[in-house]
Amino acid sequence: MPRVPYKPIDTTEPSDVVDAIRKRRGGRLLHLDRMLLHSPAYAKGWNALLGQVRNEFGLPPKWREIAICTVAALTGASYEFHHHAPMLVAAGGTLAQVEALRGLQTPDVDPGLFDETERLLVRFAFEITRNVTVADATFRAARTAVGTDQLVVELIGVIASYNMVSRFLVALNIEPE
């Protein structure tokens, strides 16, 4: 059970915030949204930030979802993993990759399942999530692998944003729909 009750599924106020969330979500409110709406200001900022992270970054969707699933697994955010594992598969990932990330304990993943860049993305997300700092060698390798400063910044932005998401989800015990 969530630690704070969800706002009702038919919540309509504040209309500008609820309408913007529903637009981004294809007309529905998820449990996460219904929790965020306890603070309309936070919900509004969250929706704007995550809308940009999810829809406006140049980072390839598969890379984004590998990073998000890594964060979710490491932080115990089952809600986040539940929602993003199918997105990883839709972006070209495999069920074997999903299962490998679900049980992630170290930054090293099977080279038979992940290519060199994907393994580096997992290591990068692992170091940021677990250590906050990133080893210089990991940073240099990630910068080379992703190719541009913009994509490095966006990768860090995805990892940082979804660390925020996972901590919110876990602290409030938000359940998957």
mmCIF file of C-alpha atoms in Angstrom:
data_model
loop_
_atom_site.group_PDB
_atom_site.id
_atom_site.type_symbol
_atom_site.label_atom_id
_atom_site.label_comp_id
_atom_site.label_asym_id
_atom_site.label_seq_id
_atom_site.Cartn_x
_atom_site.Cartn_y
_atom_site.Cartn_z
ATOM 1 C CA MET A 1 0.000 0.000 0.000
ATOM 2 C CA PRO A 2 1.191 3.532 -0.686
ATOM 3 C CA ARG A 3 2.237 5.585 2.311
ATOM 4 C CA VAL A 4 0.031 8.475 1.187
ATOM 5 C CA PRO A 5 -3.305 7.754 -0.534
ATOM 6 C CA TYR A 6 -3.479 8.343 -4.261
ATOM 7 C CA LYS A 7 -5.560 11.245 -5.478
ATOM 8 C CA PRO A 8 -8.783 9.952 -7.094
ATOM 9 C CA ILE A 9 -8.458 8.589 -10.624
ATOM 10 C CA ASP A 10 -10.995 11.160 -11.834
ATOM 11 C CA THR A 11 -9.070 14.133 -10.414
ATOM 12 C CA THR A 12 -9.561 17.216 -12.584
ATOM 13 C CA GLU A 13 -8.013 20.045 -10.548
ATOM 14 C CA PRO A 14 -5.901 21.990 -10.962
ATOM 15 C CA SER A 15 -7.042 21.616 -14.537
ATOM 16 C CA ASP A 16 -3.914 23.081 -16.175
ATOM 17 C CA VAL A 17 -1.675 20.586 -14.379
ATOM 18 C CA VAL A 18 -3.984 17.574 -14.697
ATOM 19 C CA ASP A 19 -4.644 18.303 -18.383
ATOM 20 C CA ALA A 20 -0.908 18.575 -19.126
ATOM 21 C CA ILE A 21 -0.208 15.273 -17.376
ATOM 22 C CA ARG A 22 -3.090 13.540 -19.137
ATOM 23 C CA LYS A 23 -1.853 14.892 -22.477
ATOM 24 C CA ARG A 24 1.634 13.479 -21.896
ATOM 25 C CA ARG A 25 0.160 10.164 -20.698
ATOM 26 C CA GLY A 26 -2.312 9.682 -23.535
ATOM 27 C CA GLY A 27 -5.346 10.640 -21.443
ATOM 28 C CA ARG A 28 -4.767 8.735 -18.222
ATOM 29 C CA LEU A 29 -3.286 9.302 -14.812
ATOM 30 C CA LEU A 30 -0.911 6.712 -13.426
ATOM 31 C CA HIS A 31 -0.489 6.003 -9.721
ATOM 32 C CA LEU A 32 2.658 8.123 -9.841
ATOM 33 C CA ASP A 33 0.725 11.085 -11.251
ATOM 34 C CA ARG A 34 -2.025 10.707 -8.671
ATOM 35 C CA MET A 35 0.598 10.856 -5.940
ATOM 36 C CA LEU A 36 2.388 13.846 -7.453
ATOM 37 C CA LEU A 37 -0.885 15.762 -7.610
ATOM 38 C CA HIS A 38 -0.810 16.126 -3.829
ATOM 39 C CA SER A 39 1.569 18.982 -4.701
ATOM 40 C CA PRO A 40 0.373 20.633 -7.916
ATOM 41 C CA ALA A 41 3.536 22.739 -8.162
ATOM 42 C CA TYR A 42 5.723 19.639 -7.929
ATOM 43 C CA ALA A 43 3.505 17.732 -10.378
ATOM 44 C CA LYS A 44 3.733 20.598 -12.871
ATOM 45 C CA GLY A 45 7.523 20.823 -12.680
ATOM 46 C CA TRP A 46 7.914 17.034 -12.749
ATOM 47 C CA ASN A 47 5.719 16.728 -15.836
ATOM 48 C CA ALA A 48 7.694 19.415 -17.648
ATOM 49 C CA LEU A 49 11.082 17.929 -16.743
ATOM 50 C CA LEU A 50 10.215 14.304 -17.448
ATOM 51 C CA GLY A 51 8.418 15.272 -20.643
ATOM 52 C CA GLN A 52 11.671 16.789 -21.903
ATOM 53 C CA VAL A 53 13.795 13.881 -20.691
ATOM 54 C CA ARG A 54 11.520 11.277 -22.275
ATOM 55 C CA ASN A 55 10.604 13.041 -25.503
ATOM 56 C CA GLU A 56 13.084 15.747 -26.434
ATOM 57 C CA PHE A 57 16.547 14.309 -25.832
ATOM 58 C CA GLY A 58 18.671 13.088 -28.725
ATOM 59 C CA LEU A 59 19.788 10.012 -26.783
ATOM 60 C CA PRO A 60 18.744 6.821 -28.597
ATOM 61 C CA PRO A 61 15.669 5.308 -26.907
ATOM 62 C CA LYS A 62 17.388 1.975 -26.284
ATOM 63 C CA TRP A 63 20.265 3.679 -24.480
ATOM 64 C CA ARG A 64 17.794 5.743 -22.441
ATOM 65 C CA GLU A 65 15.831 2.664 -21.398
ATOM 66 C CA ILE A 66 18.963 0.679 -20.509
ATOM 67 C CA ALA A 67 19.990 3.536 -18.217
ATOM 68 C CA ILE A 68 16.503 3.819 -16.683
ATOM 69 C CA CYS A 69 16.173 0.070 -16.081
ATOM 70 C CA THR A 70 19.631 0.036 -14.504
ATOM 71 C CA VAL A 71 18.625 2.810 -12.104
ATOM 72 C CA ALA A 72 15.329 1.076 -11.321
ATOM 73 C CA ALA A 73 17.015 -2.236 -10.561
ATOM 74 C CA LEU A 74 19.703 -0.683 -8.375
ATOM 75 C CA THR A 75 17.262 1.417 -6.350
ATOM 76 C CA GLY A 76 14.607 -1.268 -5.934
ATOM 77 C CA ALA A 77 12.051 0.810 -7.837
ATOM 78 C CA SER A 78 9.801 -2.010 -9.043
ATOM 79 C CA TYR A 79 7.229 0.481 -10.374
ATOM 80 C CA GLU A 80 9.869 2.116 -12.558
ATOM 81 C CA PHE A 81 11.209 -1.219 -13.788
ATOM 82 C CA HIS A 82 7.668 -2.486 -14.447
ATOM 83 C CA HIS A 83 6.948 0.487 -16.725
ATOM 84 C CA HIS A 84 10.331 0.763 -18.448
ATOM 85 C CA ALA A 85 11.199 -2.881 -19.166
ATOM 86 C CA PRO A 86 8.581 -3.038 -21.957
ATOM 87 C CA MET A 87 9.896 0.272 -23.286
ATOM 88 C CA LEU A 88 13.395 -1.218 -23.457
ATOM 89 C CA VAL A 89 12.065 -4.139 -25.489
ATOM 90 C CA ALA A 90 10.084 -1.762 -27.735
ATOM 91 C CA ALA A 91 13.296 0.235 -28.296
ATOM 92 C CA GLY A 92 15.158 -2.857 -29.502
ATOM 93 C CA GLY A 93 16.254 -4.498 -26.260
ATOM 94 C CA THR A 94 15.668 -8.161 -25.562
ATOM 95 C CA LEU A 95 13.875 -10.025 -22.808
ATOM 96 C CA ALA A 96 17.253 -11.503 -21.848
ATOM 97 C CA GLN A 97 18.617 -7.973 -21.389
ATOM 98 C CA VAL A 98 15.607 -7.058 -19.256
ATOM 99 C CA GLU A 99 16.166 -10.088 -17.041
ATOM 100 C CA ALA A 100 19.895 -9.375 -16.761
ATOM 101 C CA LEU A 101 19.160 -5.820 -15.650
ATOM 102 C CA ARG A 102 16.404 -6.936 -13.270
ATOM 103 C CA GLY A 103 18.957 -8.954 -11.286
ATOM 104 C CA LEU A 104 21.808 -6.444 -11.577
ATOM 105 C CA GLN A 105 24.236 -6.596 -8.651
ATOM 106 C CA THR A 106 27.481 -5.385 -10.213
ATOM 107 C CA PRO A 107 28.304 -2.995 -13.052
ATOM 108 C CA ASP A 108 29.395 -5.920 -15.217
ATOM 109 C CA VAL A 109 26.793 -7.440 -17.532
ATOM 110 C CA ASP A 110 27.070 -10.374 -19.908
ATOM 111 C CA PRO A 111 28.935 -9.371 -23.104
ATOM 112 C CA GLY A 112 26.841 -11.994 -24.892
ATOM 113 C CA LEU A 113 23.726 -9.952 -24.119
ATOM 114 C CA PHE A 114 24.987 -6.361 -24.319
ATOM 115 C CA ASP A 115 27.319 -4.767 -26.833
ATOM 116 C CA GLU A 116 30.303 -2.701 -25.699
ATOM 117 C CA THR A 117 28.437 0.610 -25.609
ATOM 118 C CA GLU A 118 25.474 -0.905 -23.757
ATOM 119 C CA ARG A 119 27.800 -2.431 -21.150
ATOM 120 C CA LEU A 120 29.393 0.973 -20.715
ATOM 121 C CA LEU A 121 25.964 2.591 -20.259
ATOM 122 C CA VAL A 122 25.181 0.102 -17.503
ATOM 123 C CA ARG A 123 28.517 0.807 -15.794
ATOM 124 C CA PHE A 124 27.988 4.572 -16.100
ATOM 125 C CA ALA A 125 24.465 4.383 -14.633
ATOM 126 C CA PHE A 126 25.703 2.006 -11.936
ATOM 127 C CA GLU A 127 28.491 4.355 -10.842
ATOM 128 C CA ILE A 128 26.240 7.425 -10.760
ATOM 129 C CA THR A 129 23.470 5.592 -8.899
ATOM 130 C CA ARG A 130 25.618 3.759 -6.382
ATOM 131 C CA ASN A 131 28.603 6.094 -5.982
ATOM 132 C CA VAL A 132 27.304 9.448 -7.253
ATOM 133 C CA THR A 133 30.777 10.036 -8.684
ATOM 134 C CA VAL A 134 31.965 8.476 -11.912
ATOM 135 C CA ALA A 135 35.487 7.159 -12.341
ATOM 136 C CA ASP A 136 37.510 9.213 -14.812
ATOM 137 C CA ALA A 137 38.106 6.161 -16.993
ATOM 138 C CA THR A 138 34.380 5.386 -17.108
ATOM 139 C CA PHE A 139 33.539 8.991 -17.952
ATOM 140 C CA ARG A 140 36.116 9.140 -20.765
ATOM 141 C CA ALA A 141 34.890 5.854 -22.204
ATOM 142 C CA ALA A 142 31.246 6.956 -22.028
ATOM 143 C CA ARG A 143 32.023 10.274 -23.663
ATOM 144 C CA THR A 144 33.797 8.480 -26.499
ATOM 145 C CA ALA A 145 31.056 5.856 -26.854
ATOM 146 C CA VAL A 146 28.095 8.221 -26.997
ATOM 147 C CA GLY A 147 29.918 10.568 -29.336
ATOM 148 C CA THR A 148 28.949 14.111 -28.363
ATOM 149 C CA ASP A 149 28.965 16.318 -25.300
ATOM 150 C CA GLN A 150 25.217 16.811 -25.741
ATOM 151 C CA LEU A 151 24.588 13.059 -25.502
ATOM 152 C CA VAL A 152 26.872 12.729 -22.458
ATOM 153 C CA VAL A 153 24.946 15.492 -20.700
ATOM 154 C CA GLU A 154 21.631 13.942 -21.722
ATOM 155 C CA LEU A 155 22.733 10.504 -20.500
ATOM 156 C CA ILE A 156 23.642 11.996 -17.134
ATOM 157 C CA GLY A 157 20.313 13.860 -17.185
ATOM 158 C CA VAL A 158 18.390 10.620 -17.746
ATOM 159 C CA ILE A 159 20.252 8.825 -14.969
ATOM 160 C CA ALA A 160 19.887 11.727 -12.533
ATOM 161 C CA SER A 161 16.206 12.236 -13.372
ATOM 162 C CA TYR A 162 15.335 8.591 -12.923
ATOM 163 C CA ASN A 163 17.258 8.430 -9.662
ATOM 164 C CA MET A 164 14.875 11.189 -8.541
ATOM 165 C CA VAL A 165 11.899 9.227 -9.853
ATOM 166 C CA SER A 166 12.955 6.001 -8.163
ATOM 167 C CA ARG A 167 13.517 7.652 -4.803
ATOM 168 C CA PHE A 168 10.057 9.248 -4.949
ATOM 169 C CA LEU A 169 8.445 5.928 -5.914
ATOM 170 C CA VAL A 170 10.239 3.891 -3.278
ATOM 171 C CA ALA A 171 9.821 6.386 -0.430
ATOM 172 C CA LEU A 172 6.062 6.527 -1.017
ATOM 173 C CA ASN A 173 5.712 2.810 -1.836
ATOM 174 C CA ILE A 174 3.924 3.551 -5.108
ATOM 175 C CA GLU A 175 2.650 0.328 -6.652
ATOM 176 C CA PRO A 176 2.542 -0.614 -10.338
ATOM 177 C CA GLU A 177 -0.892 -0.338 -11.922
#
